[in-house]
XYZ file of C-alpha atoms in Angstrom:
357
model
C -34.974 46.393 41.457
C -34.884 45.136 45.035
C -35.423 46.408 48.622
C -32.075 48.298 48.421
C -32.613 49.977 45.182
C -33.049 53.698 44.958
C -36.668 55.096 44.678
C -38.223 58.468 43.781
C -41.367 59.456 45.763
C -42.399 62.668 44.314
C -39.900 65.254 45.268
C -38.140 62.724 47.482
C -35.062 60.676 46.381
C -34.740 57.639 48.498
C -31.361 55.546 48.511
C -33.413 52.315 49.430
C -37.154 51.209 49.761
C -37.333 50.654 53.455
C -39.543 53.297 55.185
C -39.687 53.772 58.915
C -43.233 53.429 60.081
C -44.959 56.427 61.973
C -44.599 55.015 65.490
C -46.276 56.689 68.598
C -43.489 56.955 71.216
C -44.862 59.992 73.242
C -41.422 61.447 74.458
C -42.081 65.036 73.829
C -43.343 66.195 77.187
C -46.315 68.113 78.154
C -45.442 71.006 75.819
C -45.113 68.651 72.852
C -41.686 69.777 71.849
C -39.232 67.221 70.375
C -36.051 67.435 72.486
C -32.615 66.051 72.317
C -33.766 62.541 72.870
C -36.144 62.702 69.954
C -33.239 64.190 67.902
C -30.953 61.277 68.634
C -33.633 58.719 68.038
C -34.441 59.816 64.490
C -30.858 60.661 63.678
C -29.890 56.959 64.603
C -32.242 55.801 62.004
C -31.063 58.182 59.143
C -30.029 55.148 56.875
C -33.704 54.231 56.271
C -34.778 55.196 52.853
C -37.499 57.492 54.564
C -38.431 58.370 58.104
C -42.068 58.936 58.822
C -42.364 60.713 62.290
C -44.768 59.652 64.836
C -48.187 61.240 64.488
C -47.934 64.941 65.240
C -50.819 67.114 66.049
C -51.856 70.035 63.818
C -53.974 71.806 66.505
C -54.147 71.449 70.352
C -57.716 69.954 69.967
C -56.058 67.344 67.756
C -53.701 66.019 70.389
C -54.367 62.297 71.113
C -51.787 61.219 73.727
C -49.792 62.701 76.678
C -46.299 63.352 75.472
C -47.050 63.503 71.755
C -45.240 66.192 69.741
C -47.071 68.962 67.916
C -46.479 71.201 64.910
C -48.183 74.164 66.338
C -46.096 76.322 68.640
C -42.781 78.144 67.724
C -41.075 75.908 70.380
C -42.374 72.783 68.558
C -41.294 73.991 65.183
C -37.972 74.679 66.500
C -37.700 71.279 68.060
C -38.497 69.701 64.696
C -35.823 71.897 63.058
C -33.278 70.302 65.443
C -34.550 66.847 64.413
C -34.534 67.717 60.619
C -31.065 69.086 60.866
C -29.729 65.942 62.509
C -31.350 63.554 60.204
C -30.080 65.462 57.180
C -26.608 65.829 58.618
C -26.544 62.022 58.853
C -27.683 61.680 55.294
C -31.380 60.913 55.896
C -34.799 62.083 54.761
C -37.932 62.627 56.930
C -41.518 63.597 56.684
C -43.859 64.666 59.481
C -47.036 62.597 59.857
C -49.763 65.182 60.467
C -52.455 63.570 62.685
C -55.503 65.000 64.031
C -56.711 62.486 66.766
C -60.468 63.417 66.291
C -62.494 61.546 68.902
C -59.356 59.438 70.025
C -58.635 61.730 72.802
C -59.900 63.436 75.974
C -60.152 67.010 77.380
C -57.566 65.724 79.931
C -55.199 65.210 77.192
C -55.801 68.094 74.788
C -55.828 70.962 77.272
C -59.452 71.003 77.942
C -60.485 71.593 74.285
C -63.653 70.115 72.832
C -63.169 66.661 71.387
C -64.381 66.534 67.858
C -65.501 63.936 65.146
C -67.651 63.635 62.091
C -70.496 62.416 64.329
C -71.281 62.447 68.058
C -70.352 58.829 68.788
C -67.962 57.919 71.478
C -65.470 55.182 71.304
C -66.024 52.293 73.799
C -63.281 52.095 76.333
C -60.895 54.250 78.149
C -57.778 56.391 77.190
C -54.820 57.699 79.116
C -54.910 61.421 80.006
C -52.406 63.535 81.909
C -54.644 62.824 84.961
C -54.991 59.101 84.464
C -57.414 56.799 82.681
C -60.847 58.160 81.597
C -63.661 57.056 79.438
C -63.653 58.433 75.938
C -66.093 61.300 75.811
C -69.031 61.773 73.297
C -67.295 64.030 70.760
C -68.894 67.169 69.203
C -69.902 66.512 65.530
C -68.177 69.072 63.536
C -70.569 71.375 61.594
C -70.017 71.964 57.907
C -69.036 75.466 58.677
C -66.286 74.073 61.157
C -64.624 71.939 58.550
C -62.649 74.615 56.721
C -60.934 75.665 59.980
C -59.820 71.974 60.418
C -58.393 71.879 56.876
C -56.565 75.103 57.656
C -54.940 73.458 60.775
C -53.751 70.670 58.488
C -52.413 73.277 55.978
C -50.634 75.313 58.649
C -49.024 72.382 60.312
C -47.737 71.086 57.036
C -46.415 74.574 56.243
C -44.709 74.465 59.586
C -43.108 71.088 59.039
C -41.561 72.473 55.651
C -40.465 75.564 57.635
C -38.789 73.381 60.156
C -36.875 71.809 57.316
C -38.556 68.469 56.950
C -38.947 66.906 53.451
C -42.596 66.682 53.470
C -45.609 65.364 55.337
C -47.698 62.316 55.511
C -51.450 62.927 56.115
C -52.675 60.539 58.651
C -55.941 59.035 57.401
C -55.738 55.710 59.281
C -56.213 53.850 62.496
C -59.300 55.426 63.625
C -58.153 59.035 63.841
C -60.149 61.961 62.625
C -59.753 61.516 58.796
C -60.301 57.759 59.202
C -63.361 58.635 61.242
C -64.831 60.326 58.123
C -64.119 57.285 55.926
C -65.749 54.684 58.337
C -69.499 54.355 58.078
C -69.427 53.355 61.786
C -68.067 56.730 62.934
C -69.457 58.790 60.109
C -73.226 58.983 60.289
C -73.567 62.493 58.858
C -76.330 63.415 56.531
C -74.654 66.270 54.725
C -72.323 66.052 51.821
C -69.574 64.587 54.012
C -71.641 61.568 54.944
C -73.709 58.613 53.443
C -72.145 57.546 50.286
C -68.575 56.219 49.837
C -67.888 59.294 47.836
C -69.210 61.613 50.382
C -67.315 59.780 53.254
C -64.113 60.294 51.218
C -64.871 64.000 50.497
C -63.325 65.547 53.603
C -60.096 63.567 53.352
C -59.838 64.553 49.630
C -60.162 68.282 50.599
C -57.514 68.152 53.314
C -55.040 66.475 51.110
C -55.829 68.745 48.108
C -55.378 71.781 50.324
C -52.061 70.530 51.827
C -50.756 69.682 48.355
C -51.633 73.161 46.968
C -49.774 74.765 49.944
C -46.534 72.801 49.984
C -46.423 70.917 46.700
C -47.999 67.661 45.921
C -44.561 66.006 45.562
C -43.995 66.470 49.332
C -47.246 64.988 50.407
C -48.262 61.392 51.066
C -51.200 59.810 52.673
C -51.548 56.788 54.875
C -54.765 54.659 55.130
C -55.665 51.377 56.882
C -58.824 49.886 55.170
C -60.431 47.040 57.249
C -58.020 47.554 60.236
C -61.028 47.832 62.479
C -59.433 49.525 65.433
C -60.707 52.333 67.767
C -64.214 51.639 66.478
C -63.516 52.878 62.924
C -65.234 49.746 61.690
C -65.126 48.768 57.972
C -66.633 45.193 57.864
C -68.349 45.444 54.369
C -65.958 44.539 51.765
C -67.897 46.054 48.911
C -68.201 49.396 50.724
C -64.578 49.362 51.686
C -63.643 49.025 48.221
C -65.995 51.748 47.003
C -64.960 54.150 49.558
C -61.239 53.732 49.272
C -61.662 53.421 45.515
C -63.344 56.747 45.500
C -60.511 58.223 47.619
C -57.902 56.707 45.279
C -59.595 58.112 42.218
C -59.905 61.635 43.702
C -56.259 61.648 44.802
C -54.849 60.232 41.584
C -54.879 63.583 39.589
C -52.919 65.362 42.376
C -49.564 63.555 41.782
C -48.893 62.918 45.410
C -45.537 61.513 46.465
C -47.060 58.250 47.681
C -50.047 56.140 49.025
C -49.190 54.258 52.217
C -51.517 51.278 52.969
C -51.527 49.365 56.138
C -53.203 46.176 55.463
C -52.600 42.559 56.295
C -52.944 41.338 52.641
C -50.587 43.622 50.437
C -51.006 41.073 47.580
C -54.764 41.062 47.863
C -57.258 42.500 45.384
C -58.067 45.539 47.549
C -54.500 46.899 47.977
C -53.579 46.239 44.404
C -56.713 47.833 43.022
C -55.968 50.911 45.082
C -52.400 50.992 43.703
C -53.763 50.806 40.230
C -56.354 53.515 40.810
C -54.067 55.817 42.704
C -51.446 55.508 40.038
C -48.528 56.795 42.026
C -46.030 55.029 44.190
C -47.481 52.597 46.811
C -46.036 51.908 50.252
C -47.305 48.887 52.133
C -47.230 48.098 55.828
C -48.427 44.471 56.505
C -46.932 44.052 59.978
C -49.462 45.189 62.457
C -50.627 41.870 63.711
C -47.372 40.281 63.060
C -43.855 41.756 62.638
C -42.737 42.332 59.117
C -39.575 40.273 58.488
C -36.733 40.513 56.091
C -37.959 37.661 53.729
C -41.449 39.273 53.433
C -40.115 42.652 52.902
C -37.718 41.449 50.152
C -40.695 39.446 48.565
C -42.949 42.391 48.338
C -40.551 44.337 46.364
C -39.345 41.339 44.304
C -42.973 40.543 43.401
C -43.748 44.059 42.439
C -46.578 44.287 45.183
C -45.342 47.755 46.080
C -42.672 50.303 45.551
C -41.501 50.404 49.338
C -41.991 48.606 52.582
C -42.983 50.313 55.822
C -41.486 48.721 58.828
C -42.119 49.421 62.428
C -40.944 47.265 65.351
C -37.782 46.041 63.613
C -36.728 49.643 63.094
C -37.444 50.460 66.734
C -34.911 47.793 67.846
C -32.467 48.195 64.951
C -31.446 51.689 64.128
C -29.170 50.217 61.439
C -31.928 47.872 60.085
C -30.821 48.599 56.372
C -27.322 47.285 56.976
C -28.580 44.287 58.951
C -30.999 43.345 56.278
C -28.642 44.050 53.530
C -26.249 41.589 54.971
C -28.806 39.222 56.563
C -27.281 39.897 59.961
C -28.965 39.057 63.383
C -31.373 41.581 64.917
C -32.072 43.148 68.295
C -35.412 42.227 69.591
C -37.876 44.915 70.323
C -39.169 45.381 74.030
C -42.746 46.269 74.000
C -42.572 47.520 77.585
C -40.486 50.472 76.420
C -42.457 51.391 73.304
C -44.302 54.162 75.209
C -42.573 56.247 77.898
C -40.554 59.170 78.703
C -36.871 58.207 78.830
C -34.000 56.787 76.620
C -34.627 53.245 77.636
C -36.031 51.342 74.577
C -35.743 54.624 72.446
C -32.176 55.656 71.756
C -30.219 52.720 73.606
C -30.716 49.946 71.015
C -27.164 49.072 69.706
C -26.089 49.378 66.148
C -23.603 46.814 64.817
C -20.004 47.846 65.048
C -18.645 48.992 61.572
């Protein structure tokens, strides 16, 4: 077994263990419709074992960024159908990352809709809206009665992804967005059954994932978490609480038979990640390279040392659409240009060259 060995993730059959990370690239316009540029971008990267799309909103209120794609309107679903058809025609597989931004947005981004979160606690700092930079607002604390509607949005978006022809979904419960906001004791200060204890803070995430799995099949559903990542004020600084919270989550998800658990953490070999792998009991994907770029040697070692079943890679895939071929033969890489990570055009998106065959 190595990085280039086949892998089964639930209903998905991967030819290799390199997974394209969900990467926010905001090139879908004000209507959130993935167009020809997005089609080309993902098609170029079809040789990856699995493509996870950029975070895609399940409701207009859940939109986090200008130019972010959605899975809500008929036009958006049609756009994703074009993406799925292109990736499949090139021999690839892709899942949609379904992401509700929670409090990490603004009325100037989500069409004037109420910004929501587990608790009425704003993020410190500013966000980019269609009108320019603005301070993050104090969000509306979702009531217990409102939560089923949010679950329904995740379910419908996931059904829409399948209807568009994608191979599955990844539920985004990381990086400070809505589901992560429930897990973090800093952003979740509720006093109902969704707040307080680690089990209570994990409850809403479990309910969302369970509902999506029931709707489209557990073998088409993964989940992404980022314990101790500590960004966007979703702070998790008590190691014992982190293990209790994510352990409770893993224990509750284990019986569902999900396709995978994807963990973003700086120490994939550490006790936390490996405990979560054991308790989850299904395939583990790891992504260590947020602070530092994941390189070939590290990725190869993660699989060789059986620390995970697959490796999730971001920046190297941005700059190298044919990363699998390059890493297989240990060939030179294109360097990513951070100045073009976010933007509207082809530059830094579809113009990184592949090696001549």
